[in-house]
Short mmCIF file of C-alpha atoms in Angstrom, two decimals:
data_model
loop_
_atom_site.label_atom_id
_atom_site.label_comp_id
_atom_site.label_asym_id
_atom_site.label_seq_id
_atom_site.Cartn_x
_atom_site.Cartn_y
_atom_site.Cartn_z
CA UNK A 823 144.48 318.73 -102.10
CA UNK A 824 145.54 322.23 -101.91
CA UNK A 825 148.49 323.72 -103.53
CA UNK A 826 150.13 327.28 -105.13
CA UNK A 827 151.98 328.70 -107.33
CA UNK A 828 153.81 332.09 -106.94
CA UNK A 829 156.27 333.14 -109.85
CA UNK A 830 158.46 336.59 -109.67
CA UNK A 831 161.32 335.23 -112.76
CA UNK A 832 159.00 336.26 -116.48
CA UNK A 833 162.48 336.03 -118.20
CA UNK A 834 163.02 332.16 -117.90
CA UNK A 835 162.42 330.08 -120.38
CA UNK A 836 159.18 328.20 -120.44
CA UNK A 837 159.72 324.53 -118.13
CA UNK A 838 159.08 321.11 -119.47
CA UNK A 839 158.22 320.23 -115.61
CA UNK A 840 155.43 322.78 -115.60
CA UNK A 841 153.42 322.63 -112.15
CA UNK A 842 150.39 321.33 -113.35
CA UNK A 843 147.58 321.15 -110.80
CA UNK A 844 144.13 318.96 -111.74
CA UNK A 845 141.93 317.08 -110.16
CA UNK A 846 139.07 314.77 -110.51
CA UNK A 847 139.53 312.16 -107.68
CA UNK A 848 135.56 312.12 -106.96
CA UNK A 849 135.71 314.23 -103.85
CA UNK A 850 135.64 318.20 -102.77
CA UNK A 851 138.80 319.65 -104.28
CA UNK A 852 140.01 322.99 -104.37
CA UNK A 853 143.32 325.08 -104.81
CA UNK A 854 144.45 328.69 -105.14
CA UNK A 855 147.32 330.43 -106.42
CA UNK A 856 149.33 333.62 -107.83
CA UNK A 857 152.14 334.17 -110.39
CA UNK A 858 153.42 337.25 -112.11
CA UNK A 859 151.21 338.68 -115.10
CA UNK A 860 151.85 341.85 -117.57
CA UNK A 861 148.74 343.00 -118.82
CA UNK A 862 147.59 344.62 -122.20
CA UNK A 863 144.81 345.00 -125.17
CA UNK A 864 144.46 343.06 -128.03
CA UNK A 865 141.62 343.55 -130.67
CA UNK A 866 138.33 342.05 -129.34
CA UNK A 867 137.61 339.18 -131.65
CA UNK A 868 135.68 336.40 -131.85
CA UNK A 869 136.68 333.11 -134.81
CA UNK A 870 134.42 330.52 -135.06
CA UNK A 871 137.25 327.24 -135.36
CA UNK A 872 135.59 325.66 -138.79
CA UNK A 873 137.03 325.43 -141.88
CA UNK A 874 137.37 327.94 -143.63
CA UNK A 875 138.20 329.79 -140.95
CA UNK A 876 136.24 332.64 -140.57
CA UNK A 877 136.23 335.98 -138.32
CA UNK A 878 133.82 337.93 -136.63
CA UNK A 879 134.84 341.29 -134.96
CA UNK A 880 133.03 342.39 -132.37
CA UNK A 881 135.08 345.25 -131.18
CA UNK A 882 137.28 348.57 -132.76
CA UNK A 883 140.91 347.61 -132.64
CA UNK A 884 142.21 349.68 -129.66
CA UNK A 885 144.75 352.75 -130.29
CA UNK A 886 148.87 351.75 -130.10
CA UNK A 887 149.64 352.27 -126.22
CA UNK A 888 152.61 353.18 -124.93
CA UNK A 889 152.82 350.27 -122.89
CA UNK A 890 151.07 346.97 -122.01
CA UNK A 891 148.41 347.81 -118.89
CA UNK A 892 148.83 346.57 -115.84
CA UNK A 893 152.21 345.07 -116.90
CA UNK A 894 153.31 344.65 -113.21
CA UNK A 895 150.29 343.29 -111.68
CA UNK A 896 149.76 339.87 -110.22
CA UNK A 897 147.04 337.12 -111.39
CA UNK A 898 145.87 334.51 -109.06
CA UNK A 899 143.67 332.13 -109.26
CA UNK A 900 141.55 330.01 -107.04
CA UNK A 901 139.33 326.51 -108.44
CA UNK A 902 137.21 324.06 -106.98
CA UNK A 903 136.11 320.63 -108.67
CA UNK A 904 133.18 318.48 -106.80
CA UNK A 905 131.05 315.34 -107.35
CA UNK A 906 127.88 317.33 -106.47
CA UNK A 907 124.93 314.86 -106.24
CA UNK A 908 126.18 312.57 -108.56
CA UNK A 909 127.12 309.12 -108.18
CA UNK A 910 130.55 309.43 -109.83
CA UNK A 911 132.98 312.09 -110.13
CA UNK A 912 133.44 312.90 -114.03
CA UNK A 913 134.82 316.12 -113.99
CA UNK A 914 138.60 317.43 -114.37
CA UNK A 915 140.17 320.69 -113.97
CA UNK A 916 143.70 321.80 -114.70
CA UNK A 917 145.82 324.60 -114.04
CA UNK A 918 149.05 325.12 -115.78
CA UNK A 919 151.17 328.31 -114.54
CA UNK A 920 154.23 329.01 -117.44
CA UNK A 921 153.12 326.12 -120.00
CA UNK A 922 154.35 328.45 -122.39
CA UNK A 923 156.89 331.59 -122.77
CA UNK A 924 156.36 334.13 -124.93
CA UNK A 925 157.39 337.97 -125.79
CA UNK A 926 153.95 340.10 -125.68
CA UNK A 927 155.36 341.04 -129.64
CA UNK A 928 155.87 337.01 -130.52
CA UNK A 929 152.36 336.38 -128.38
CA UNK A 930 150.18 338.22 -131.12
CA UNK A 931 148.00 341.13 -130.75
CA UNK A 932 150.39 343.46 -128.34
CA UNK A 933 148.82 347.11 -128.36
CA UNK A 934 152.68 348.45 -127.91
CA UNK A 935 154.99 347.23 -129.89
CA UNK A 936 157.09 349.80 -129.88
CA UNK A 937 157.49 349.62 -126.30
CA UNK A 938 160.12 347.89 -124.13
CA UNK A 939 157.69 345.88 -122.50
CA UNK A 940 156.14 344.26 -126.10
CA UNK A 941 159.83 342.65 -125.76
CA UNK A 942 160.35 341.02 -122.53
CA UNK A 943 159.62 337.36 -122.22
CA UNK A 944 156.42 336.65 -120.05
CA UNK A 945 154.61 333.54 -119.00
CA UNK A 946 151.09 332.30 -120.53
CA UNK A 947 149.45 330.44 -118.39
CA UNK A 948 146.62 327.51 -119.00
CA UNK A 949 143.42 327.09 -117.42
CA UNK A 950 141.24 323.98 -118.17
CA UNK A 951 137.89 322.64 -117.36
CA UNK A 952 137.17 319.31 -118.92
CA UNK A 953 133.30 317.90 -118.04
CA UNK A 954 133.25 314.47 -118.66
CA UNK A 955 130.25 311.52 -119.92
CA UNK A 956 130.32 308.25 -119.79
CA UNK A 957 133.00 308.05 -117.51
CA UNK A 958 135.96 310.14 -116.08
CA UNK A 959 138.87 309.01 -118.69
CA UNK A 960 138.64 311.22 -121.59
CA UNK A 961 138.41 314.01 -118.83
CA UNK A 962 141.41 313.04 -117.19
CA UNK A 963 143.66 312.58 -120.12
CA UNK A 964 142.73 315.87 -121.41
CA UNK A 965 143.54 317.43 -117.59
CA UNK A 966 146.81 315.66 -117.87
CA UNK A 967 148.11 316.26 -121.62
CA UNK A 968 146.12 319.13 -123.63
CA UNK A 969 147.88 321.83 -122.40
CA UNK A 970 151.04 320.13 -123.29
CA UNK A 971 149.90 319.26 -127.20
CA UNK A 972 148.54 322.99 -127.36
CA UNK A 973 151.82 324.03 -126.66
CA UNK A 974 153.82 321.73 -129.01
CA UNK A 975 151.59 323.26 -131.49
CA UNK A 976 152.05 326.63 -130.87
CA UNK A 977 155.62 325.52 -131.11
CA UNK A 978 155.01 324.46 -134.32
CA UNK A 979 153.39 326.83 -135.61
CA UNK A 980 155.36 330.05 -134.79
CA UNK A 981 152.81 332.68 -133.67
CA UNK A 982 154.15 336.30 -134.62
CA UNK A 983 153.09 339.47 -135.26
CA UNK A 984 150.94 338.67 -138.42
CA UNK A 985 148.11 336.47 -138.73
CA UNK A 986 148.53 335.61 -135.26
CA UNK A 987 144.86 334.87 -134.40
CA UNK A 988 144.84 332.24 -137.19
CA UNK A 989 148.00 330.59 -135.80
CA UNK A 990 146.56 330.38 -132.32
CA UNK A 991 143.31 328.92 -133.83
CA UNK A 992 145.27 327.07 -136.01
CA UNK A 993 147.60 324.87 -133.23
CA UNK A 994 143.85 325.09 -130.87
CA UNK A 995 142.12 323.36 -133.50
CA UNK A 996 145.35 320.75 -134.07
CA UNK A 997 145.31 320.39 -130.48
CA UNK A 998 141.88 319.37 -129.78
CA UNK A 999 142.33 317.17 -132.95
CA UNK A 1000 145.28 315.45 -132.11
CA UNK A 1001 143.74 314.75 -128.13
CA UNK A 1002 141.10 313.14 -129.58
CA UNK A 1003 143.28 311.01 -131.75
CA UNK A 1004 145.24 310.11 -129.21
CA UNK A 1005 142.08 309.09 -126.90
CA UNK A 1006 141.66 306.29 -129.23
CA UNK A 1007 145.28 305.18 -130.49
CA UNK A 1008 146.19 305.23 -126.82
CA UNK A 1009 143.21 303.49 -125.95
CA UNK A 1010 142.74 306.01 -123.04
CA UNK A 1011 138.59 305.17 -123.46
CA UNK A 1012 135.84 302.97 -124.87
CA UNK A 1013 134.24 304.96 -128.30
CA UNK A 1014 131.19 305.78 -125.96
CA UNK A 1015 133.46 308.17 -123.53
CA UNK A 1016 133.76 311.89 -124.05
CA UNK A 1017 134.69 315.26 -122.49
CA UNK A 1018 133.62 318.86 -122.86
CA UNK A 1019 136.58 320.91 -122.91
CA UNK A 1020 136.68 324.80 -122.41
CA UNK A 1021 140.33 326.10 -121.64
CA UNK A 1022 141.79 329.68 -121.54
CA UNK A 1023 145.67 331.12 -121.90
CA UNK A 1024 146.07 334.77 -120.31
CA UNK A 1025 148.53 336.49 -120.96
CA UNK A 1026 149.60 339.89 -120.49
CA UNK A 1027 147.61 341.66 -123.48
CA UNK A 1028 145.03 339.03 -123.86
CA UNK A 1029 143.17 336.30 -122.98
CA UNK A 1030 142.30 333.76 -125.07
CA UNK A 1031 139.71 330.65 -124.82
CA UNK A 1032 139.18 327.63 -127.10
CA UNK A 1033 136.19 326.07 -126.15
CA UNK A 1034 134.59 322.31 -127.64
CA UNK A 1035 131.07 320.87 -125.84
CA UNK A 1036 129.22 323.28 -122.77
CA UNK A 1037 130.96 323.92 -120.58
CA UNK A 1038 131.75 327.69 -120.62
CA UNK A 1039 133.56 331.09 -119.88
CA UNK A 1040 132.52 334.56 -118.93
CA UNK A 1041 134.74 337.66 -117.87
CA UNK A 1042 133.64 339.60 -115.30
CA UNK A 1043 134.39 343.43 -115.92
CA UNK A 1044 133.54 346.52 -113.72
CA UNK A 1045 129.84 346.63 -114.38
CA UNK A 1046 129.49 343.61 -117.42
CA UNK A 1047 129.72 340.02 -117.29
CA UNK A 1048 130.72 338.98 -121.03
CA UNK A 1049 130.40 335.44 -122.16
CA UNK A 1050 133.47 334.54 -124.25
CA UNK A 1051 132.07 331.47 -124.93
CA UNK A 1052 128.80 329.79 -127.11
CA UNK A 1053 127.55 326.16 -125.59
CA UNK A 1054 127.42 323.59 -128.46
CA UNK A 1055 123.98 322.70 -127.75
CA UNK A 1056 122.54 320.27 -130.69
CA UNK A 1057 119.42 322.94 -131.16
CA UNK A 1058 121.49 326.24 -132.01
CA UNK A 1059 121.44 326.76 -135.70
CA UNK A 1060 123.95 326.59 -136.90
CA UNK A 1061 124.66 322.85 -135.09
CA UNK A 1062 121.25 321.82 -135.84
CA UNK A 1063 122.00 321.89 -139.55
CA UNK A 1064 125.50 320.77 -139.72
CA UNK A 1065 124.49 317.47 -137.90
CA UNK A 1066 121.65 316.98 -140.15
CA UNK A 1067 123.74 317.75 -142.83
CA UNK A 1068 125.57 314.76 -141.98
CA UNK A 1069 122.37 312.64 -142.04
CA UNK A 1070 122.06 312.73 -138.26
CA UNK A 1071 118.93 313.79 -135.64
CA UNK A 1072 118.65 315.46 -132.87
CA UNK A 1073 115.74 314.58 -130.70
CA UNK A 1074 114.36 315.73 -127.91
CA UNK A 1075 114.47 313.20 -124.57
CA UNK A 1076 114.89 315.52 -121.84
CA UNK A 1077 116.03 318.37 -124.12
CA UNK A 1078 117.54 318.21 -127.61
CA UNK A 1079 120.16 315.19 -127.49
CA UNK A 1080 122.18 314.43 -130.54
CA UNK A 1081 120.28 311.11 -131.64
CA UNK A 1082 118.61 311.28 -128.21
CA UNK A 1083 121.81 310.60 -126.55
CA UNK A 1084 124.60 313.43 -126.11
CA UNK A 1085 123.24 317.12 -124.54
CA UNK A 1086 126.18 318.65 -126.28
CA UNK A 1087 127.30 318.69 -130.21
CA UNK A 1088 130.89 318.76 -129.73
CA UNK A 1089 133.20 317.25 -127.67
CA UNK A 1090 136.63 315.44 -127.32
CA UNK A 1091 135.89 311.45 -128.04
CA UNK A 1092 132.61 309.93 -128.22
CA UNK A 1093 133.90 308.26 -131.43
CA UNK A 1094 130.42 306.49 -131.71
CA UNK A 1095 128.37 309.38 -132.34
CA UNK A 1096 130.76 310.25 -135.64
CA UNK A 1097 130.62 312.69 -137.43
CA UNK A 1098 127.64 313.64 -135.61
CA UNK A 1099 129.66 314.83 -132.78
CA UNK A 1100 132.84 316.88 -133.71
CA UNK A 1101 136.31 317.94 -131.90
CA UNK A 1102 136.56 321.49 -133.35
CA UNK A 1103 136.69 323.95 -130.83
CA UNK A 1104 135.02 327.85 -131.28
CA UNK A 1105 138.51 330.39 -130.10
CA UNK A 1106 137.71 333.65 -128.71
CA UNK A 1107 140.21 336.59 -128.27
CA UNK A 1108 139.39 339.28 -125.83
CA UNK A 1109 140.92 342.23 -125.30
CA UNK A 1110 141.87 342.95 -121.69
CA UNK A 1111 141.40 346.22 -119.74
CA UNK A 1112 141.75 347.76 -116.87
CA UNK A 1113 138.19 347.42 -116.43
CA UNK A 1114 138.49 343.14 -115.86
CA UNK A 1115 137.87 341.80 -112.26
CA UNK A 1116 137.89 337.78 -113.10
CA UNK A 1117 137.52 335.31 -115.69
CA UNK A 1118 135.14 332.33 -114.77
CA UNK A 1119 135.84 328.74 -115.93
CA UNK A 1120 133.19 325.90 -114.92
CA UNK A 1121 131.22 322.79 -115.99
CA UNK A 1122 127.27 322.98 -116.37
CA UNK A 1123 126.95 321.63 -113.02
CA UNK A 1124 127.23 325.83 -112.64
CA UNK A 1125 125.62 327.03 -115.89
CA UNK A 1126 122.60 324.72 -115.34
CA UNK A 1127 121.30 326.87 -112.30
CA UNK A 1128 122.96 330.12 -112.94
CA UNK A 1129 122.98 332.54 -115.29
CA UNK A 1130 125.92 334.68 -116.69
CA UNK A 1131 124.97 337.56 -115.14
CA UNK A 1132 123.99 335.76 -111.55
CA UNK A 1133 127.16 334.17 -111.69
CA UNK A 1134 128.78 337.60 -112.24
CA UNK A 1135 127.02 339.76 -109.91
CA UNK A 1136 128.13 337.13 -107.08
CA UNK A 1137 131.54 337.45 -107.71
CA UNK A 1138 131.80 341.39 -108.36
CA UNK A 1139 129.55 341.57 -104.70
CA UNK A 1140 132.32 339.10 -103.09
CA UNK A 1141 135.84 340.89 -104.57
CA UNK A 1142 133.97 344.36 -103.21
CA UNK A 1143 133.45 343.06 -99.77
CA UNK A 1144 136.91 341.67 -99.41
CA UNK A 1145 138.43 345.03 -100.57
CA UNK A 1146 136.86 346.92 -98.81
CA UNK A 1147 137.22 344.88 -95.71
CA UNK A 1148 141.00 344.97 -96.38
CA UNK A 1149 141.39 341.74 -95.11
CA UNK A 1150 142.73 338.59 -96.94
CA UNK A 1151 141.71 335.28 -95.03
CA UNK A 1152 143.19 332.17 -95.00
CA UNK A 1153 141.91 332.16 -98.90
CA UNK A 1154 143.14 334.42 -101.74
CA UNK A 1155 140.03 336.38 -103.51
CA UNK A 1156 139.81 334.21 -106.23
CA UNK A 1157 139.52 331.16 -103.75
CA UNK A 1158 136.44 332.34 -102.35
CA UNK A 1159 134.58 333.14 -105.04
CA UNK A 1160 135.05 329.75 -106.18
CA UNK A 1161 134.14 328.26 -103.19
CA UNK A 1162 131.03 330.29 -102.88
CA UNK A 1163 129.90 329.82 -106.27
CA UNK A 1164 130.24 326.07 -105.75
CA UNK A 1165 128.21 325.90 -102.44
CA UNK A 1166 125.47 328.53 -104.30
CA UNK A 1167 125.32 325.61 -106.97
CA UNK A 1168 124.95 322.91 -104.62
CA UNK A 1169 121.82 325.12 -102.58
CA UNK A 1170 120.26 325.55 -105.89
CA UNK A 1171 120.06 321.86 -106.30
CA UNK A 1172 122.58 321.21 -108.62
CA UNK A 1173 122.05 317.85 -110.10
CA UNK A 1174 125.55 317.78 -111.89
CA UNK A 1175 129.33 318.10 -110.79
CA UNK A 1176 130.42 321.62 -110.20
CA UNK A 1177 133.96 322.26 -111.47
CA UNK A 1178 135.03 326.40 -111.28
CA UNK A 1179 138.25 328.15 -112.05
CA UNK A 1180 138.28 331.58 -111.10
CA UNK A 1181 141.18 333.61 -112.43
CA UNK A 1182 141.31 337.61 -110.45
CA UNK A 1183 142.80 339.45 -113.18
CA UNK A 1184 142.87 342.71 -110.46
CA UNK A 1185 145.36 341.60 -108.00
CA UNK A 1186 146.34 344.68 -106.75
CA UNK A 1187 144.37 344.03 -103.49
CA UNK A 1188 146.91 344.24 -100.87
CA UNK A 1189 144.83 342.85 -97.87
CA UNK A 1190 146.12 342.04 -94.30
CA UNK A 1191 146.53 338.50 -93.27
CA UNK A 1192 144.01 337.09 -90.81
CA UNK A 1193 142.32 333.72 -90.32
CA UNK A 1194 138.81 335.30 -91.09
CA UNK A 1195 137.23 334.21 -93.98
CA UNK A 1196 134.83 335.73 -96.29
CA UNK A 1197 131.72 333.12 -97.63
CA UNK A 1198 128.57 334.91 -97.57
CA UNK A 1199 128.04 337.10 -100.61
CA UNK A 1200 125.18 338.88 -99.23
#
């Protein structure tokens, strides 16, 4: 299945018929595609989704601009989803161009809102890796329907100017909730089923990821790769002592399992392992520069063989080549480093399935059409 998306229109209203594209039919899937983006700064921050809510900065709150950066540029995107050497596929990725509409001044965070620009109505757009266990169906329901309760949330809540960060963690942490309530009143899965679920909106002036389970994100700058994500492993700290604060155990059967089960301490379902196991996602705001080539997206089926940095330094090496070769291929940047990344995860004997979303947040290659393509990083 291959399919695209290219939007020029950032003044229409945000679609109840969305294009949504996802996938986790078991075989080799991938798809690419581009729509309009304006690009800005927001204040690096990072809020750990418990309650209270707290906040941990991790970056000076950039000077008022005169307008957003990179306003004009283009964003496309490129993702691959495979069963890998597993037996069944449980993975799901979606992509959601437009699931919302927002001003950049309404979006929280713009860096000019003084500007023209902080006014004009511009597409967010949703990216989505779910990982699945014990079977494919929480995955695929949260493919098919998060990114439409995340926005009826941020409907409901009203994001503006102030306290915006809190409202987006806010309808994230609703969101998450409310999927995994409506796993079970829907009867979507057994108690015993569950999904990871890291997912990311850009925008123009930021990009922001909710993540639950560990599956995870990095952005890929000029010279850094930055994860924007923390896996919920049952041995970090802080994990460790909330789920024996609860009376539970983690053991250690192949690495630390949550009662010597689940590899992860959060995810969406897995009802059973309550309230062992929670559906509180960690949200992340980064600030976005001029100095971003690509945000990553995948399942561990990637993570469990490469590192943040390896996973980087592979795409930075690919985007170079194909600019400087000034030619595009039958595949958009973004589509090749996804496809590379997947068949470097496969020679490096991954045992999992390999989901990746790649998102090049420096469109501005204009490369010549040609039916060469680019798949050797080296």
């Amino acid at each position: 299945m291959t399919s695209s998306s290219d939007t020029d229109d950032t003044t229409s209203p945000p679609s109840s018929t969305a294009e949504t594209l996802f996938s986790s039919d078991g075989g080799t899937t991938s798809s690419s595609g581009e729509f309009s983006l304006s690009s800005g700064d927001i204040p690096a921050t990072v809020t750990a989704a418990i309650d209270p809510p707290s906040y941990v900065d991790v970056g000076d709150a950039p000077a008022a601009r005169e307008k957003c950066v990179g306003r004009q540029e283009r964003v496309s995107w490129g993702w691959t989803s495979v069963i890998g050497r597993r037996s069944e596929m449980e993975d799901a990725v979606a992509v959601v161009p437009r699931f919302v509409s927002r001003t950049c001044f309404h979006a929280g965070g713009c860096t000019a809102p003084g500007s023209r620009m902080s006014g004009d109505v511009s597409p967010l757009h949703f990216f989505g890796v779910y990982d699945g266990h014990g079977g494919s169906q929480v995955a695929d329901f949260c493919a098919k329907k998060m990114h439409g309760v995340i926005a009826e949330e941020l409907n409901q809540e009203g994001i503006g100017e102030h306290e915006w960060q809190q409202k987006w963690q806010e309808a994230f942490c609703s969101g998450f909730r409310r999927a995994d309530d409506e796993v079970m009143t829907d009867a979507v899965a057994s108690e015993m089923v569950g999904s990871t679920a890291v997912v990311a909106v850009v925008s123009g002036c930021q990009i922001i990821l909710s993540n639950c389970g560990d599956s995870r994100a990095v952005l890929c700058k000029r010279t850094q790769t930055i994860p924007l994500t923390v896996d919920h492993k049952p041995d970090r700290v802080d994990e460790l002592s909330r789920i024996e604060g609860e009376g539970g155990r983690v053991i250690n059967w192949y690495g630390a399992r949550v009662l010597g089960v689940l590899a992860m301490s959060r995810a969406i379902g897995d009802r059973y392992m309550s309230p062992y196991i929670i559906p509180v996602p960690e949200v992340t705001f980064m600030t976005r520069s001029e100095e971003d080539e690509c945000l990553i997206l995948a399942s561990d089926g990637l993570w469990d063989v490469m590192s943040n940095d390896e996973v980087g330094n592979v795409a930075r090496r690919l985007f170079r080549r194909i600019s400087k070769s000034k030619i595009a291929g039958d595949k958009s940047p973004a589509q090749v480093v996804a496809d590379n990344l997947t068949e470097l995860a496969g020679r490096l004997n991954s045992s999992d399935n390999i989901s990746i979303i790649v998102v090049d947040l420096k469109p501005r290659r204009r490369l010549k059409p040609s039916t060469e393509i680019l798949s050797n990083p080296d």
